[in-house]
Coordinates of C-alpha atoms in Angstrom, one line a residue:
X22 CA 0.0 0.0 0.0
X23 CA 2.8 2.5 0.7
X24 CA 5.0 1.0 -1.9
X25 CA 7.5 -0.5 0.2
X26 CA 8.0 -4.0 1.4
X27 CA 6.2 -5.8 4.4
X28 CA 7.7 -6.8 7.6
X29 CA 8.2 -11.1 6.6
X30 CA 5.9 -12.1 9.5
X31 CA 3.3 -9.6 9.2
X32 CA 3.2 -10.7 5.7
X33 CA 2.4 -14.1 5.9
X34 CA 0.0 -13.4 8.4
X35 CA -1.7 -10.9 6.0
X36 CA -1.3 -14.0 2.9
X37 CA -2.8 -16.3 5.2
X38 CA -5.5 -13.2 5.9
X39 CA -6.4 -12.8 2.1
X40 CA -7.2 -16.1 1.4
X41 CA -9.0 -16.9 4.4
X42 CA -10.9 -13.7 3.4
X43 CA -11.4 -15.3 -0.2
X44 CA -12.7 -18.6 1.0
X45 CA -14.7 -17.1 3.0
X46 CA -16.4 -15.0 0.4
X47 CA -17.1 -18.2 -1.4
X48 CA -18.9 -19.9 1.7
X49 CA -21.1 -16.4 2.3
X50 CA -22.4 -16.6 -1.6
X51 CA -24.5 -19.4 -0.2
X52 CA -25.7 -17.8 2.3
X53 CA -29.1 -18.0 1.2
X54 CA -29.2 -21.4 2.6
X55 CA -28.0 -21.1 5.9
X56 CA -30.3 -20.3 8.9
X57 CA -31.0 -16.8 10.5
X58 CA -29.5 -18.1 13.6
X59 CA -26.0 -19.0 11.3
X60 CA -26.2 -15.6 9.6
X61 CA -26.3 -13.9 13.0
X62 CA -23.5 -15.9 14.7
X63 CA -21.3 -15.2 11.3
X64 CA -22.6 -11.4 10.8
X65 CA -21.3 -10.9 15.1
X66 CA -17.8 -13.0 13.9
X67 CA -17.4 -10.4 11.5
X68 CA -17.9 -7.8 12.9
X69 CA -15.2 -8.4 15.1
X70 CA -12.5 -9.4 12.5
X71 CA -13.4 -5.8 11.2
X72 CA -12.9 -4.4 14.7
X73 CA -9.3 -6.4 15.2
X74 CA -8.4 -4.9 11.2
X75 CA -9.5 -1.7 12.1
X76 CA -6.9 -1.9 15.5
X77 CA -3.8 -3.5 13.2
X78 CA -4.4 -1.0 10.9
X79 CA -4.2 2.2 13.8
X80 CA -1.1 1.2 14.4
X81 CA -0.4 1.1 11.1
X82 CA -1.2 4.7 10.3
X83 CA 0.2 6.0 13.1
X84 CA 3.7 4.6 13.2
X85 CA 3.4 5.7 8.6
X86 CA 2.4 9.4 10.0
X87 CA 4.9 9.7 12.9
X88 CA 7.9 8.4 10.8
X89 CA 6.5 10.7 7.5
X90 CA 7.5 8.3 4.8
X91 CA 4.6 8.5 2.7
X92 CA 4.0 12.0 2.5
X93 CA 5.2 13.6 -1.1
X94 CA 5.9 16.7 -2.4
X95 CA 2.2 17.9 -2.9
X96 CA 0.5 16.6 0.0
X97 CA -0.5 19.2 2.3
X98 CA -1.6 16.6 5.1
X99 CA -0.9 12.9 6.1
X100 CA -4.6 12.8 5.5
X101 CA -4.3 13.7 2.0
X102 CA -1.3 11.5 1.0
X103 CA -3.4 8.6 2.7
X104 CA -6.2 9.4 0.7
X105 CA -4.1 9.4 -2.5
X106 CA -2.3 5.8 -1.8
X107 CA -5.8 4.3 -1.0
X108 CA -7.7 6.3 -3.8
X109 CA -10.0 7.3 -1.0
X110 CA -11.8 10.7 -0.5
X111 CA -9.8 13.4 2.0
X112 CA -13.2 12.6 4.6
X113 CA -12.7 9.1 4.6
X114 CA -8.6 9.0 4.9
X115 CA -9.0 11.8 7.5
X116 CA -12.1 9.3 9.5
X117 CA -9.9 6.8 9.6
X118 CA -6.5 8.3 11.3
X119 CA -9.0 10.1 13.8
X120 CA -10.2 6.2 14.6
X121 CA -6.3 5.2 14.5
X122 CA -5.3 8.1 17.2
X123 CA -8.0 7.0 19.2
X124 CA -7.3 2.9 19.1
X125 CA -3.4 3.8 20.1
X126 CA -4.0 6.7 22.8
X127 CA -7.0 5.1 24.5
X128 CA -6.1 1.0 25.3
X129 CA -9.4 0.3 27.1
X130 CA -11.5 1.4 24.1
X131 CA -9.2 -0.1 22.0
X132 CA -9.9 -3.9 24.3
X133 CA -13.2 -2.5 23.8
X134 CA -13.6 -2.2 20.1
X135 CA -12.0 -5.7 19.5
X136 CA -13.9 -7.8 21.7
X137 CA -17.2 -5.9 20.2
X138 CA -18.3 -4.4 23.6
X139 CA -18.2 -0.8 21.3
X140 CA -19.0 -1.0 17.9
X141 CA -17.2 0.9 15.0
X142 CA -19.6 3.7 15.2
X143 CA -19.6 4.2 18.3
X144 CA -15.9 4.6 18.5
X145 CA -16.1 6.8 15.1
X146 CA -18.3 9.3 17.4
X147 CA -15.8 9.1 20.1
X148 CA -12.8 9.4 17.6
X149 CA -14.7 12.8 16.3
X150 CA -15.1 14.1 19.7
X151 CA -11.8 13.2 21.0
X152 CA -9.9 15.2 17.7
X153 CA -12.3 18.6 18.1
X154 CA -12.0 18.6 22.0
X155 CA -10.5 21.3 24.1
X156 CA -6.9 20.1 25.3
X157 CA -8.4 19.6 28.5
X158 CA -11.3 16.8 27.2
X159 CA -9.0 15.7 25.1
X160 CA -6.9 14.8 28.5
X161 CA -9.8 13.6 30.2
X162 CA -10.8 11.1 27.6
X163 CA -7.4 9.6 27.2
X164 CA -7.8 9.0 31.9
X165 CA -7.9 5.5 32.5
X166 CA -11.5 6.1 34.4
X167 CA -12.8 8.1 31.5
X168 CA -12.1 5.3 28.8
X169 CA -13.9 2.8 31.4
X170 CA -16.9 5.0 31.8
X171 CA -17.3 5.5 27.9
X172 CA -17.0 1.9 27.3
X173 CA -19.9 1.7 29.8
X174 CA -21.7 4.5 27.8
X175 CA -21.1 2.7 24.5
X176 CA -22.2 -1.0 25.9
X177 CA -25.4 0.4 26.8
X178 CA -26.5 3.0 24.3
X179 CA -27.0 3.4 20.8
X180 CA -25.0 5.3 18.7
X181 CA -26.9 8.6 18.7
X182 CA -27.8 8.3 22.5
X183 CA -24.3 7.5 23.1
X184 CA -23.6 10.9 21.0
X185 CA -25.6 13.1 23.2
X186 CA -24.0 11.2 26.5
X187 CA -20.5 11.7 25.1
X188 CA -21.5 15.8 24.6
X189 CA -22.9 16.2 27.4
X190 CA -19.5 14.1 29.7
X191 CA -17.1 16.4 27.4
X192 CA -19.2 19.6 28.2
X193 CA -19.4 18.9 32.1
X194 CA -15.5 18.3 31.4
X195 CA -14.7 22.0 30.3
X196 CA -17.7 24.4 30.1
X197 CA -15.6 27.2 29.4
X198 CA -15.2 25.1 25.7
X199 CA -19.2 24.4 25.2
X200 CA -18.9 27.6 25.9
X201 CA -16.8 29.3 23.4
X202 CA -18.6 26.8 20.6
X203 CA -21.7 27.7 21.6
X204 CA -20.0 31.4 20.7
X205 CA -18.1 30.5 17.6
X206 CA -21.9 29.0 16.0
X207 CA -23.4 32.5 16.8
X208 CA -20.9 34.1 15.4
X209 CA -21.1 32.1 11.8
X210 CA -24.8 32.5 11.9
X211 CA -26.4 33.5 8.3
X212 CA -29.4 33.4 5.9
X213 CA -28.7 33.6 2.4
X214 CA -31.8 34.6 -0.2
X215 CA -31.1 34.3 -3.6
X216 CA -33.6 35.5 -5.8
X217 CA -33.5 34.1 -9.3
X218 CA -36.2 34.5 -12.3
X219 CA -37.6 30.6 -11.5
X220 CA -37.4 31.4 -7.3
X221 CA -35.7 31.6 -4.7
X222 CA -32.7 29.5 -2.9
X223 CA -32.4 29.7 0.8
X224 CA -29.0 28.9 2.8
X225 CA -27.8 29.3 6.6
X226 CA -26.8 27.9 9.2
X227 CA -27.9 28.2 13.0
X228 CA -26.3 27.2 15.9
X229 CA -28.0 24.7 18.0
X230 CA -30.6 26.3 20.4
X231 CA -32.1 28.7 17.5
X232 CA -32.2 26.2 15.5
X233 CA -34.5 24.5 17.7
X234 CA -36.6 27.0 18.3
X235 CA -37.0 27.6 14.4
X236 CA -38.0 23.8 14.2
X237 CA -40.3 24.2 17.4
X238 CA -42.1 27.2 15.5
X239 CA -41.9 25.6 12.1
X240 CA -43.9 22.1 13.8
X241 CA -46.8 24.4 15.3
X242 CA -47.5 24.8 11.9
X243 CA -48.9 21.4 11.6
X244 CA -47.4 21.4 8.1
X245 CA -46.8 17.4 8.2
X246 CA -45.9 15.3 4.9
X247 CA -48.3 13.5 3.2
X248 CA -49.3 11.9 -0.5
X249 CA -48.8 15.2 -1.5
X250 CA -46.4 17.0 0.0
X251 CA -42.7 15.5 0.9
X252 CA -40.7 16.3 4.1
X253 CA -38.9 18.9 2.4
X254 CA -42.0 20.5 1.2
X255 CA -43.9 20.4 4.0
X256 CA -41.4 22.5 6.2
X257 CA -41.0 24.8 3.0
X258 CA -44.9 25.5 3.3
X259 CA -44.5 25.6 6.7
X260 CA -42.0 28.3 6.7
X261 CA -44.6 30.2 4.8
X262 CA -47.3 29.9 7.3
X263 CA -44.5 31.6 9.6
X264 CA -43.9 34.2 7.6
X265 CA -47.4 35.1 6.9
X266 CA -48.5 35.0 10.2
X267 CA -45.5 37.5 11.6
X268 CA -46.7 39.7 8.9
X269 CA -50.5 39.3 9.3
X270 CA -50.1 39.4 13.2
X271 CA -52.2 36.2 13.7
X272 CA -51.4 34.2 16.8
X273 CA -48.6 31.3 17.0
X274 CA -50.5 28.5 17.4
X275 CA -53.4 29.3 15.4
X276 CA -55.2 25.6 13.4
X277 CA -54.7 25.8 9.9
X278 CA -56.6 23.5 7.5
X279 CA -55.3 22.6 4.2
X280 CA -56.9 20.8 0.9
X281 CA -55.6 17.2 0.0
X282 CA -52.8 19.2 -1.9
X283 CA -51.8 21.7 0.3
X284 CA -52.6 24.4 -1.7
X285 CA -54.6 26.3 -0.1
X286 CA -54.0 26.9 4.1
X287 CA -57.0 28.9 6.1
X288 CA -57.2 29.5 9.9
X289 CA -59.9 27.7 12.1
X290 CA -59.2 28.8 15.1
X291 CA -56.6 29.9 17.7
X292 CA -55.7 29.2 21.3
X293 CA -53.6 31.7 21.8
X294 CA -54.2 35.3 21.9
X295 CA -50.8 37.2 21.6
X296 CA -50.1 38.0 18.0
X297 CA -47.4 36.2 16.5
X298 CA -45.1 39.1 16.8
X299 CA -45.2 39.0 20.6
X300 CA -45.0 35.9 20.7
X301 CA -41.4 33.8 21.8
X302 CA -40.8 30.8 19.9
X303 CA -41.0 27.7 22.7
X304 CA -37.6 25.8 23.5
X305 CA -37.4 23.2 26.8
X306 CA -34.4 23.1 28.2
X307 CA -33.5 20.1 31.2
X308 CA -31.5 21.7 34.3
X309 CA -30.5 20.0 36.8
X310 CA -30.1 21.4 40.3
X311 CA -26.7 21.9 40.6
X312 CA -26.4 23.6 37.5
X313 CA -29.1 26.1 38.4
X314 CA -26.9 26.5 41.7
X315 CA -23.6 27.1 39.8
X316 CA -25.4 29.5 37.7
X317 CA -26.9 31.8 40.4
X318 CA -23.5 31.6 42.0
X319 CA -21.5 32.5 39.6
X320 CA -23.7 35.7 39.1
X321 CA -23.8 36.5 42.3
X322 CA -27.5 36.2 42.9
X323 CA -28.2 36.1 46.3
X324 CA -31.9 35.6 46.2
X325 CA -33.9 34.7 43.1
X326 CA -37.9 34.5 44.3
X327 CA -40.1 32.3 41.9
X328 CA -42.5 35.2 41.5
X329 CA -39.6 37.3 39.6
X330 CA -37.7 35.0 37.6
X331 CA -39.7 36.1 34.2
X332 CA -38.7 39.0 34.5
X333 CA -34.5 40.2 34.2
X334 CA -34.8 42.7 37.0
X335 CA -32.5 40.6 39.0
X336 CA -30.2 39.2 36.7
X337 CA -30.2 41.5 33.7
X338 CA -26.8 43.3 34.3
X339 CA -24.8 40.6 34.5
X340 CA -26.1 39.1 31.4
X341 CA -26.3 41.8 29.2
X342 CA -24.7 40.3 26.0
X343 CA -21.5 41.9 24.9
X344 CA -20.2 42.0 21.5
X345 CA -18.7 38.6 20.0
X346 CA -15.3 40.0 20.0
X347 CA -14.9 41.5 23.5
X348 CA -16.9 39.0 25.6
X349 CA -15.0 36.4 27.3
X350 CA -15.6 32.8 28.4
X351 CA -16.2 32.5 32.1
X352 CA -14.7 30.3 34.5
X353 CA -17.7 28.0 35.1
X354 CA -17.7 25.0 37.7
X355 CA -17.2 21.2 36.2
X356 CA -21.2 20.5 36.6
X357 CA -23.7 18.9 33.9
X358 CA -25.1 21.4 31.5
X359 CA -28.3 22.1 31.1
X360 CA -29.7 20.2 28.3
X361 CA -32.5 20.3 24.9
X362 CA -35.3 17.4 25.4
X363 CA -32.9 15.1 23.4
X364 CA -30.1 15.5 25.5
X365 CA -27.8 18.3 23.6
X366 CA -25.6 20.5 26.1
X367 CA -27.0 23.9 26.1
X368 CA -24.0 26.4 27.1
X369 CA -24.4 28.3 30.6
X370 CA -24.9 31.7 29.1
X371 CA -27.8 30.6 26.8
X372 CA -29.4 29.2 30.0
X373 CA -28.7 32.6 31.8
X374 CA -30.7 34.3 28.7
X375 CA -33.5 32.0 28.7
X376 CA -34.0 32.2 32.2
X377 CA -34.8 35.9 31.9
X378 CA -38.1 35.6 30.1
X379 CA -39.2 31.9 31.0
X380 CA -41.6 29.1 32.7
X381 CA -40.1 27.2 35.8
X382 CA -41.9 23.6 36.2
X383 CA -40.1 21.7 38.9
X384 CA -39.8 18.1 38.5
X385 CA -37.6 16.4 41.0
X386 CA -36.0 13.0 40.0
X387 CA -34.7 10.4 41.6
X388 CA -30.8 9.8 42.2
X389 CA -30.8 7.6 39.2
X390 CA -32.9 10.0 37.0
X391 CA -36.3 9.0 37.5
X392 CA -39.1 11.7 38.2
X393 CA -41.6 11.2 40.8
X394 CA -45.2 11.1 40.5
X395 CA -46.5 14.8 40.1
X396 CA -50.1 14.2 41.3
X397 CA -53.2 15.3 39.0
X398 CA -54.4 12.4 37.1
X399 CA -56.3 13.6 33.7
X400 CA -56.9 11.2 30.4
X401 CA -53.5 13.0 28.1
X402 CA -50.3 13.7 29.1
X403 CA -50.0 17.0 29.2
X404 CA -48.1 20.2 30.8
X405 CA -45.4 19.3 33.5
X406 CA -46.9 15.8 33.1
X407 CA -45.6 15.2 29.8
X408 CA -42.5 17.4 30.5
X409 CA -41.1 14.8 32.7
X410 CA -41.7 11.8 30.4
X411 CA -39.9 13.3 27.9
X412 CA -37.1 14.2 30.5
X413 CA -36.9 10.9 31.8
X414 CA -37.3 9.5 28.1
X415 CA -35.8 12.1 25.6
X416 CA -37.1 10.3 22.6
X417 CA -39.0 7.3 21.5
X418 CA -38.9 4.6 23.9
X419 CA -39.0 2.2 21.2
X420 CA -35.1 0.4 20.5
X421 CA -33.3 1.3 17.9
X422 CA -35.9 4.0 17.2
X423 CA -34.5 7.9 17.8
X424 CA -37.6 10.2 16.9
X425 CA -37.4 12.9 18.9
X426 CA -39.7 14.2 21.6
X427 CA -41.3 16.6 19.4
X428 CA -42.9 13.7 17.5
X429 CA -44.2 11.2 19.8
X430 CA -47.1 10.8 22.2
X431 CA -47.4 9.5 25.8
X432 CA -48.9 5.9 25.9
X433 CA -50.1 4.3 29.0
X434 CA -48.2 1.1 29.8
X435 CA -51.2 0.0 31.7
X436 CA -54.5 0.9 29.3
X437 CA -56.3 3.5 30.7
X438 CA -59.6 2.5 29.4
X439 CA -58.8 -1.4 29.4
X440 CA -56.2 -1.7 32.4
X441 CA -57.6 1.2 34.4
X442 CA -53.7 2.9 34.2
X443 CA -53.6 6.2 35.5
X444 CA -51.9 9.5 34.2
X445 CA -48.8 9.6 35.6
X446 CA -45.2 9.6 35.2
X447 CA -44.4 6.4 36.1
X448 CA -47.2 4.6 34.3
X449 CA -46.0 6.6 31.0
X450 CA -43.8 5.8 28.0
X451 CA -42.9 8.5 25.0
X452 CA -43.7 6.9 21.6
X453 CA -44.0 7.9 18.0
X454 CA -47.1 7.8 16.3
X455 CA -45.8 4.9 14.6
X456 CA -44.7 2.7 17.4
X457 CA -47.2 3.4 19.3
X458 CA -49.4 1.8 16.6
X459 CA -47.1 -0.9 16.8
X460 CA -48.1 -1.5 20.7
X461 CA -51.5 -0.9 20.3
X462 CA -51.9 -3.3 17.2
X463 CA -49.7 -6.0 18.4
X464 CA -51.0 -5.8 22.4
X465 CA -47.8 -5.2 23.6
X466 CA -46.6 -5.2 27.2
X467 CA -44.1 -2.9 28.2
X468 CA -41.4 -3.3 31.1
X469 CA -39.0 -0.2 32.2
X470 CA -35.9 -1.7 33.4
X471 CA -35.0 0.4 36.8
X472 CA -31.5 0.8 38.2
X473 CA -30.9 -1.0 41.5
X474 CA -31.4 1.5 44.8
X475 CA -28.0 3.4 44.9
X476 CA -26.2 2.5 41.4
X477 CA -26.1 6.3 41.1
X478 CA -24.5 6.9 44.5
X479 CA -21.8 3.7 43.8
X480 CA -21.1 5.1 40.0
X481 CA -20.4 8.5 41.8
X482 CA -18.1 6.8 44.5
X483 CA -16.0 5.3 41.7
X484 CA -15.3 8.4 40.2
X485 CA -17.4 8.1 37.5
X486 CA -19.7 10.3 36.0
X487 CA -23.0 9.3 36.2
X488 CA -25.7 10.2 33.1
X489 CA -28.5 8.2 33.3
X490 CA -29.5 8.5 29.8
X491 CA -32.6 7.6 28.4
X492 CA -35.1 5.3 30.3
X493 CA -34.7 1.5 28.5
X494 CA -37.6 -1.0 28.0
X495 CA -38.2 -3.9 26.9
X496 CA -41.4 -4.9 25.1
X497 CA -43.2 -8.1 25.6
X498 CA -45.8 -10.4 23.2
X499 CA -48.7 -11.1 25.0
X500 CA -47.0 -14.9 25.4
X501 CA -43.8 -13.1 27.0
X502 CA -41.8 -13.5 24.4
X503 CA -39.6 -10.2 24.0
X504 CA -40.3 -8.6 20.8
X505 CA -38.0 -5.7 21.5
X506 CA -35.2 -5.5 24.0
X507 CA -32.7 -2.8 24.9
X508 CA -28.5 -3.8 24.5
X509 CA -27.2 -5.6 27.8
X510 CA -25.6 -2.9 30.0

């Protein structure tokens, strides 16, 4: 590969290697005829000889880009010259040396990666991560406990859940770098128009938390795909509807109705009665105590009563924001960030700002992240009721499935009309509208798994970070058969 001869007893292994791997091409074109039970045993084998490749060839690329043999006269990176040798794209030479510095700095995810306890994605996540980081993450990751608790993350979670966990351990890292991100994305911020004779061609980009309040406003719509209209048209009418409401004044959340093709869109009613103008867009944000704490300390507030904290009177001169250029990242303490419903890190300053002109709903969870009951008991889940499902849920329940909160309804594990289940927290479960179909139509029973009392308080004892993540369930047949089942922590 880089033109120069191979080391006589790695190359016999790699002989023997090829044509294994060509024998064993000509046993998998039959198989057709094996059992799903020997597909699955030979599809996990795999898998893992692609994981122990993956290691041999870290090494590989890291010893070729320390000793700087390859590069030529041309290359501008070892990236590029590995992308020339393998006649690969600049992405995919420069994915796999980020995976390669990863396998050879971090030895327990590299014992993790080979024996399959953290799959190739996942480790591509924390590869991505671990190359962007602040020096200071970047240390962290690399700690012996660090590497133990991400292999924990990564046995347990799927690949985006395990995303959002590994955000959210590198932003209770270093603040200060969330931070200066969260800074950096405002300050590339844009919104292109480009008018041309046939129409017009929108481009931007938005950092994280305005963009999720444009996709909060842009759902109210109701603008949802159908026969007629695909994803990509439905937010374009949607963004419409926006726009002609701000200039019309109607309220946010008024019902619009549409004909079959989404031609024509007419109001039928509002439940609102601020004009659209007025009106702020809605974004939840998860905070946990001692984030709360560390913010009113660090500002100095002294006593915040819940009567006053929609308006700024009592924080408003500390977090006046300064121009890009000459405000500064604070010093913030090592706590969890405050979070979106799906688990993003929200930086500390963009919780300061929202908690000027906001609605407080307590919820108090348990040590390992579950909330407690919050009384009322009404047919839908709705208000601080649903709030904490989706806190304790942060998308569909369903495994393998990653809608977000947005889209998905609260079903009642015990029937409320059939079982007599009430409305509460513990007797919920997010869903999409397609999975929850699935229960319904299928008569599924549904089991939360729950932590053992004090797992939280041990994890913490260790050293190790605790993020509960997302509830997991497993889902049942009615002759207890599991039809769905979370990974094996």
């Amino acid at each position: 590969m880089f033109e120069s001869e191979v080391d006589a007893r790695a190359g016999a292994r790699l002989d023997r290697l090829r044509a294994d791997a060509a024998a064993l091409v000509e046993d998998a074109s039959a198989a057709s005829d094996w059992s799903g039970r020997e597909r699955g045993a030979a599809l996990a084998s795999l898998d893992l000889v692609v994981a122990a490749l993956a290691r041999a060839r870290a090494h590989l690329l890291v010893a070729e880009r320390d000793a700087g043999t390859s590069q030529r006269p041309g290359d501008r990176t070892f990236e590029a010259a590995r992308a020339r040798l393998s006649r690969s794209s600049t992405g995919e030479a420069s994915r796999q040396v980020r995976q390669a510095d990863a396998l050879v700095s971090m030895p327990t995810v590299a014992t993790a990666v080979t024996d399959g306890r953290m799959p190739l994605g996942h480790l591509d996540t924390l590869a991505r991560v671990a190359a962007t980081a602040s020096p200071q993450v970047a240390s962290v990751l690399r700690s012996a406990d660090a590497q133990a608790t991400v292999v924990q993350m990564a046995v347990s979670q799927s690949e985006p859940d395990f995303a959002r966990s590994l955000a959210r351990f590198a932003a209770a890292s270093d603040p200060a770098a969330l931070e200066s991100a969260h800074r950096d994305a405002r300050r590339e911020r844009y919104l292109t128009l480009s008018h041309q004779p046939r129409g017009t061609y929108l481009k931007g980009f938005l950092d994280r938390v305005s963009a999720e309040a444009l996709q909060t406003a842009l759902d109210s719509t109701a603008q949802i795909p159908d026969e007629n209209r695909s994803p990509d048209q439905a937010r374009a009418d949607a963004l419409i509807v926006l726009a002609g409401r701000a200039c019309a004044g109607l309220p946010p959340r008024s019902r619009r109705a549409s004909t079959p093709d989404g031609s024509a869109i007419a109001d039928v009613g509002s439940d609102d009665s601020a004009a659209g103008a007025s009106a702020r867009a809605h974004v939840s944000l998860i905070v946990p105590a001692e984030t709360f704490a560390e913010l009113r300390t660090h500002y100095g507030a002294q006593e915040v009563p819940t009567t006053t904290l929609g308006s700024p009177a009592s924080l408003a001169p500390e977090l006046r924001a300064l121009p890009d250029d000459a405000a500064r990242v604070p010093a913030w303490a090592p706590v969890a960030p405050a979070t979106l419903e799906d688990g993003t890190p929200v930086a500390m300053s963009v919780l300061a700002q929202a908690l000027c002109d906001c609605e407080i709903s307590r919820i108090v969870l348990s040590a390992e992240g579950v909330p407690l009951d919050l009384g009322r008991t009404k047919r839908t889940y709705t208000g601080v009721h649903r709030r904490a499902v989706v806190a304790r849920d942060r998308q569909c329940a369903w495994n393998g499935c990653h809608s977000a909160a947005r889209w998905s309804e609260v079903h009642h594990m015990r029937w409320w009309d059939r079982d007599g289940g009430a409305t509460s927290v513990d007797n919920g479960v997010l869903l999409c509208s397609y999975h929850h179909g699935i229960v319904h139509s299928l008569d599924l029973t549904i089991q939360r798994h729950v932590r053992p009392p004090g797992y939280a308080r041990r994890q913490r004892a260790l050293g190790r970070p605790f993020d509960p993540g997302p509830a997991r369930y497993t889902f049942w047949t009615r002759d207890r058969r599991p039809y769905s089942s979370p990974p094996t922590e």
